[in-house]
Amino acid sequence: MISSTLPSQFCLQDLAAITGRVCELRVNTHQAAADREARAWFDSVGLYDDRKKSKFLNYGKFDLFAALSFPDADLKHLVTCLMFFFWAFSTDDLSDEGDLQSRPDDVQAGHAISVRVVNEPGAPRSEYPYAAMFYDLLERFRETSTPGAYKRFIRAWEEWSGSQVTQSRNRSQDRIPSVDEFILMRRATIGGAMVEAIVEYSLDLDLPDEVFENSIIRAMSDATNDLMTWPNDLCSFNKEQSDGDYQNLVFCVMNERKVGLQEAIDIVTEMLTQRVNDYVELKNKLPSFGADVDKELARYLHALENFVQGTVLWYYLSPRYFRGVDVTNRDNLVVPLFKPGVF
């Protein structure tokens, strides 16, 4: 297995500097207030015992994540965005590292419960905590979102939730996908399309379907998904290899190209640099949809860029990925490899 040949450390470039060429970093002033309200809601769900809840929240720093990723959202919308993170990360952890890591049938069963939340919006709130959180999230989303944004969120959730089953099945079989296959799957597992819908919701944007059906916009969507996802795989690699989880782009490159860890890290980093260039080229080709729509689209793209940069910086600042590693200077950061089971 690849893990037996890993070195004791690897070197990581400043990924935030790479994405920062096109993505601005800003912070929301409602961070503390939103955190208090969202934590009270999360407490009420009763998902974790006190010890596990404290680890989840304190290691996650999700309030910082939301503040960096949704800098222009008002308090009400920022609370919903933070609730989205609590729900998404706790659900993702369930299949990534929890009881269901290698049990695709059980992941599928949980997915089916949440499907009922979507298909039966008037039904009572589920007692299954993950579905209950999803129920509350959808209620808040529907309050102010446009029908188009809500439809896009549901469609994106269906894709994301289904991808969790696929990823769990790959884990159960110790299967490492090809690089191209993994990139496509990873766009779904990171929930990029859900993020785009949440970005729409966070500012109550009103964009017609034709915008999202445009080939340039679709290509830009793929690019921003990759700009969020590939840094995640680079930053989370240490945690995942410690967990024995090989569903990571770095492992896919190592396996497909038969290279060592550092070379694979460098390859993925260069892929990220090229993806930034791709995004710049695509943005320069944006068509016009009319003055009013173009104005809303510009707000949307700027907000999405804010989200990308906030996300990449959060990868460094959250102890989920760099526990005990000084990330003050991110230029050529030396990362000691965690021992198996350290998380």
Coordinates of C-alpha atoms in Angstrom, one line a residue:
M1 CA 0.0 0.0 0.0
I2 CA 1.2 3.6 -0.8
S3 CA 1.1 4.6 2.9
S4 CA 4.0 2.3 3.7
T5 CA 6.3 4.3 1.4
L6 CA 5.5 7.8 2.6
P7 CA 8.3 10.0 3.8
S8 CA 8.4 11.7 7.3
Q9 CA 7.4 15.2 5.9
F10 CA 6.4 17.1 2.8
C11 CA 6.7 20.7 1.7
L12 CA 3.7 22.8 0.7
Q13 CA 3.6 26.1 -1.2
D14 CA 1.3 28.9 -0.1
L15 CA -1.9 27.9 -1.8
A16 CA -3.7 31.0 -0.7
A17 CA -1.2 33.1 -2.6
I18 CA -1.9 31.1 -5.7
T19 CA -5.7 31.5 -5.6
G20 CA -5.3 35.0 -4.3
R21 CA -4.3 36.1 -7.8
V22 CA -8.0 36.1 -8.7
C23 CA -9.9 35.8 -5.4
E24 CA -10.2 38.6 -2.8
L25 CA -10.1 38.0 0.9
R26 CA -12.5 39.8 3.2
V27 CA -14.3 39.1 6.5
N28 CA -17.8 39.4 7.8
T29 CA -18.3 41.6 10.8
H30 CA -21.2 39.5 12.1
Q31 CA -19.0 36.5 12.9
A32 CA -19.5 36.4 16.7
A33 CA -23.2 37.0 16.7
A34 CA -23.8 34.4 14.0
D35 CA -21.7 31.9 15.9
R36 CA -23.8 32.3 19.1
E37 CA -27.1 31.7 17.3
A38 CA -25.9 28.8 15.1
R39 CA -24.2 27.1 18.1
A40 CA -27.5 27.3 20.1
W41 CA -29.3 25.6 17.2
F42 CA -26.6 22.9 16.9
D43 CA -26.8 22.3 20.6
S44 CA -30.6 21.8 20.3
V45 CA -30.1 19.0 17.7
G46 CA -28.2 16.8 20.2
L47 CA -26.0 15.3 17.5
Y48 CA -22.9 14.8 19.6
D49 CA -22.0 14.4 23.3
D50 CA -20.3 17.4 24.9
R51 CA -16.7 16.1 24.3
K52 CA -17.3 15.3 20.6
K53 CA -19.2 18.5 20.0
S54 CA -16.4 20.6 21.6
K55 CA -13.8 18.9 19.3
F56 CA -16.0 19.3 16.2
L57 CA -16.7 23.0 16.8
N58 CA -13.3 24.1 18.2
Y59 CA -11.2 22.2 15.6
G60 CA -13.5 23.3 12.9
K61 CA -13.6 27.0 13.5
F62 CA -16.6 27.1 11.3
D63 CA -17.6 30.6 12.5
L64 CA -14.3 31.9 11.0
F65 CA -14.9 29.8 7.9
A66 CA -18.4 31.5 7.4
A67 CA -17.0 35.0 8.1
L68 CA -14.3 34.6 5.6
S69 CA -16.5 32.9 3.0
F70 CA -19.6 35.1 3.1
P71 CA -18.2 38.6 3.9
D72 CA -21.3 40.5 2.6
A73 CA -24.1 38.4 4.1
D74 CA -26.3 40.0 6.8
L75 CA -26.6 38.4 10.2
K76 CA -29.7 36.3 9.4
H77 CA -28.2 34.9 6.2
L78 CA -24.8 34.4 7.8
V79 CA -26.4 32.3 10.5
T80 CA -28.0 30.1 7.8
C81 CA -24.6 29.8 6.1
L82 CA -23.0 28.7 9.4
M83 CA -25.8 26.2 9.9
F84 CA -25.0 24.9 6.5
F85 CA -21.4 24.3 7.5
F86 CA -22.4 22.5 10.7
W87 CA -24.8 20.2 8.8
A88 CA -22.5 19.6 5.8
F89 CA -19.3 18.9 7.8
S90 CA -21.0 16.7 10.4
T91 CA -22.7 14.7 7.6
D92 CA -19.4 14.5 5.6
D93 CA -17.5 13.4 8.6
L94 CA -20.0 10.6 9.1
S95 CA -19.1 9.0 5.8
D96 CA -15.4 10.2 5.7
E97 CA -14.2 9.1 9.2
G98 CA -17.2 8.0 11.3
D99 CA -19.2 4.9 11.7
L100 CA -20.2 4.8 8.1
Q101 CA -16.8 5.4 6.5
S102 CA -16.8 2.1 4.6
R103 CA -20.5 1.2 4.8
P104 CA -22.1 2.4 1.6
D105 CA -25.4 0.7 2.3
D106 CA -25.8 2.7 5.5
V107 CA -24.8 5.9 3.8
Q108 CA -27.5 5.2 1.2
A109 CA -30.1 4.6 4.0
G110 CA -29.3 8.0 5.5
H111 CA -29.5 9.6 2.1
A112 CA -33.0 8.1 1.7
I113 CA -34.2 9.7 4.9
S114 CA -33.1 13.1 3.8
V115 CA -34.7 12.5 0.4
R116 CA -38.0 12.5 2.2
V117 CA -37.2 15.9 3.7
V118 CA -37.0 17.2 0.1
N119 CA -40.0 15.4 -1.3
E120 CA -42.3 15.9 1.6
P121 CA -41.6 19.5 2.8
G122 CA -44.9 19.6 4.9
A123 CA -44.0 16.4 6.8
P124 CA -43.0 16.5 10.4
R125 CA -39.3 17.2 11.2
S126 CA -37.3 13.9 11.2
E127 CA -35.9 12.5 14.5
Y128 CA -32.8 11.5 12.6
P129 CA -30.5 14.3 13.6
Y130 CA -28.7 14.8 10.2
A131 CA -32.1 14.9 8.4
A132 CA -33.5 17.3 11.1
M133 CA -30.6 19.7 10.5
F134 CA -31.3 19.5 6.8
Y135 CA -35.0 20.2 7.4
D136 CA -34.2 23.3 9.4
L137 CA -31.7 24.5 6.8
L138 CA -34.2 24.1 3.9
E139 CA -36.9 26.0 5.9
R140 CA -34.6 29.0 6.3
F141 CA -33.4 28.8 2.7
R142 CA -36.9 28.9 1.3
E143 CA -37.7 32.0 3.3
T144 CA -35.8 34.4 1.0
S145 CA -34.3 32.4 -1.8
T146 CA -35.5 32.6 -5.4
P147 CA -37.2 29.5 -6.8
G148 CA -34.2 29.1 -9.1
A149 CA -31.6 29.2 -6.3
Y150 CA -33.7 26.7 -4.2
K151 CA -34.0 24.4 -7.2
R152 CA -30.2 24.6 -7.8
F153 CA -29.5 23.8 -4.2
I154 CA -31.7 20.7 -4.2
R155 CA -30.3 19.4 -7.4
A156 CA -26.8 20.0 -6.0
W157 CA -27.6 18.3 -2.8
E158 CA -28.9 15.2 -4.7
E159 CA -25.6 15.1 -6.6
W160 CA -23.5 15.6 -3.4
S161 CA -25.4 13.1 -1.3
G162 CA -25.2 10.5 -4.1
S163 CA -21.5 11.1 -4.3
Q164 CA -21.1 10.3 -0.6
V165 CA -22.4 6.8 -1.4
T166 CA -19.9 6.4 -4.3
Q167 CA -17.0 7.6 -2.2
S168 CA -18.0 5.2 0.7
R169 CA -18.1 2.3 -1.8
N170 CA -14.6 3.2 -3.1
R171 CA -13.3 3.2 0.5
S172 CA -14.9 -0.1 1.3
Q173 CA -13.1 -1.6 -1.7
D174 CA -9.8 0.3 -1.1
R175 CA -10.2 1.6 -4.6
I176 CA -8.1 4.6 -5.8
P177 CA -9.8 6.2 -8.8
S178 CA -8.0 7.7 -11.8
V179 CA -7.1 11.3 -11.6
D180 CA -9.7 12.4 -14.2
E181 CA -12.4 10.3 -12.5
F182 CA -11.5 11.6 -9.1
I183 CA -11.6 15.2 -10.2
L184 CA -15.2 14.8 -11.5
M185 CA -16.3 12.9 -8.4
R186 CA -14.6 15.4 -6.1
R187 CA -16.5 18.4 -7.5
A188 CA -19.6 16.6 -6.2
T189 CA -18.2 15.4 -2.9
I190 CA -17.0 18.9 -1.9
G191 CA -20.5 20.2 -2.5
G192 CA -19.4 22.9 -4.9
A193 CA -22.8 23.3 -6.6
M194 CA -24.4 23.6 -3.1
V195 CA -21.9 26.3 -2.3
E196 CA -22.9 28.2 -5.4
A197 CA -26.5 28.1 -4.4
I198 CA -25.7 29.2 -0.8
V199 CA -23.7 32.1 -2.3
E200 CA -26.8 33.1 -4.2
Y201 CA -28.9 32.8 -1.1
S202 CA -26.4 34.7 1.1
L203 CA -27.0 37.9 -0.9
D204 CA -30.6 37.2 -2.1
L205 CA -29.3 37.3 -5.7
D206 CA -31.8 36.9 -8.5
L207 CA -30.2 35.2 -11.5
P208 CA -32.1 33.5 -14.4
D209 CA -31.5 29.9 -15.3
E210 CA -30.0 30.9 -18.6
V211 CA -27.0 32.3 -16.8
F212 CA -26.2 28.9 -15.2
E213 CA -26.9 27.1 -18.5
N214 CA -24.2 29.1 -20.4
S215 CA -21.1 27.1 -21.3
I216 CA -18.7 29.8 -20.1
I217 CA -20.5 30.0 -16.7
R218 CA -20.5 26.2 -16.4
A219 CA -16.8 26.1 -17.2
M220 CA -16.1 28.8 -14.6
S221 CA -18.1 26.8 -12.1
D222 CA -15.9 23.8 -12.7
A223 CA -12.8 26.0 -12.3
T224 CA -13.9 27.6 -9.0
N225 CA -14.9 24.1 -7.7
D226 CA -11.4 22.9 -8.5
L227 CA -9.9 26.0 -6.9
M228 CA -11.7 25.0 -3.6
T229 CA -11.1 21.3 -3.9
W230 CA -7.5 20.8 -4.9
P231 CA -6.2 23.0 -2.0
N232 CA -8.5 20.9 0.3
D233 CA -6.9 17.7 -0.9
L234 CA -3.4 19.2 -0.4
C235 CA -4.2 20.5 3.1
S236 CA -6.2 17.5 4.2
F237 CA -3.8 14.9 2.9
N238 CA -2.0 14.6 6.2
K239 CA -5.2 14.0 8.2
E240 CA -6.5 11.6 5.6
Q241 CA -3.4 9.5 5.3
S242 CA -3.4 9.3 9.1
D243 CA -6.9 8.0 8.9
G244 CA -6.0 5.5 6.2
D245 CA -8.3 7.3 3.8
Y246 CA -6.9 7.2 0.2
Q247 CA -9.8 9.1 -1.5
N248 CA -7.5 12.2 -2.1
L249 CA -6.2 13.7 -5.3
V250 CA -2.6 13.5 -4.1
F251 CA -3.0 9.7 -3.7
C252 CA -4.6 9.4 -7.1
V253 CA -1.6 11.2 -8.7
M254 CA 0.8 9.0 -6.8
N255 CA -1.0 5.9 -7.9
E256 CA -1.5 6.9 -11.5
R257 CA 1.8 8.5 -12.3
K258 CA 3.9 6.2 -10.0
V259 CA 5.6 9.1 -8.2
G260 CA 6.5 9.8 -4.6
L261 CA 4.6 12.1 -2.2
Q262 CA 6.5 15.3 -2.7
E263 CA 6.4 15.0 -6.5
A264 CA 2.6 14.4 -6.3
I265 CA 2.2 17.4 -4.1
D266 CA 4.1 19.5 -6.6
I267 CA 2.1 18.2 -9.5
V268 CA -1.2 19.0 -7.8
T269 CA 0.1 22.5 -6.9
E270 CA 1.1 23.2 -10.5
M271 CA -2.4 21.9 -11.6
L272 CA -3.9 24.5 -9.2
T273 CA -1.7 27.3 -10.7
Q274 CA -2.9 26.4 -14.2
R275 CA -6.5 26.3 -13.0
V276 CA -6.2 29.9 -11.8
N277 CA -5.0 30.8 -15.4
D278 CA -8.0 28.9 -16.8
Y279 CA -10.4 30.9 -14.6
V280 CA -8.8 34.2 -15.8
E281 CA -9.2 33.2 -19.4
L282 CA -12.8 32.2 -18.9
K283 CA -13.7 35.4 -17.1
N284 CA -12.4 37.4 -19.9
K285 CA -14.8 35.5 -22.3
L286 CA -17.9 36.3 -20.2
P287 CA -20.9 37.1 -22.4
S288 CA -23.4 39.8 -21.6
F289 CA -26.9 38.9 -20.5
G290 CA -28.1 42.5 -20.3
A291 CA -27.3 45.3 -18.0
D292 CA -29.4 44.2 -15.0
V293 CA -28.4 40.6 -15.1
D294 CA -24.8 41.4 -15.7
K295 CA -24.8 43.5 -12.5
E296 CA -26.2 40.6 -10.4
L297 CA -23.8 38.2 -12.1
A298 CA -20.8 40.4 -11.2
R299 CA -22.0 40.4 -7.5
Y300 CA -22.3 36.6 -7.7
L301 CA -18.9 36.0 -9.2
H302 CA -17.2 38.3 -6.7
A303 CA -19.0 36.6 -3.9
L304 CA -17.9 33.2 -5.2
E305 CA -14.3 34.4 -5.4
N306 CA -14.6 35.6 -1.8
F307 CA -15.8 32.1 -0.9
V308 CA -12.9 30.4 -2.6
Q309 CA -10.3 32.6 -0.9
G310 CA -11.9 32.4 2.5
T311 CA -12.1 28.6 2.1
V312 CA -8.4 28.2 1.1
L313 CA -7.3 30.4 4.0
W314 CA -9.5 28.4 6.4
Y315 CA -7.9 25.2 5.4
Y316 CA -4.7 26.6 7.0
L317 CA -6.3 28.1 10.1
S318 CA -8.5 25.1 11.1
P319 CA -6.8 22.5 13.3
R320 CA -8.6 19.9 11.3
Y321 CA -5.7 19.8 8.9
F322 CA -2.6 21.5 10.5
R323 CA -2.9 20.5 14.2
G324 CA 0.4 21.5 15.9
V325 CA 1.9 22.9 12.7
D326 CA 2.8 26.6 12.7
V327 CA 1.2 28.1 9.6
T328 CA 2.2 31.7 10.3
N329 CA 4.5 31.6 7.3
R330 CA 2.8 29.6 4.6
D331 CA 5.6 30.0 2.0
N332 CA 7.2 26.5 1.5
L333 CA 5.6 25.2 4.6
V334 CA 7.2 22.0 6.0
V335 CA 4.6 19.6 7.2
P336 CA 5.6 16.6 9.4
L337 CA 3.5 13.5 8.5
F338 CA 1.1 12.5 11.2
K339 CA 1.3 9.0 12.6
P340 CA -1.5 6.6 11.8
G341 CA -4.6 7.1 13.9
V342 CA -3.5 10.5 15.4
F343 CA -6.9 12.0 14.6

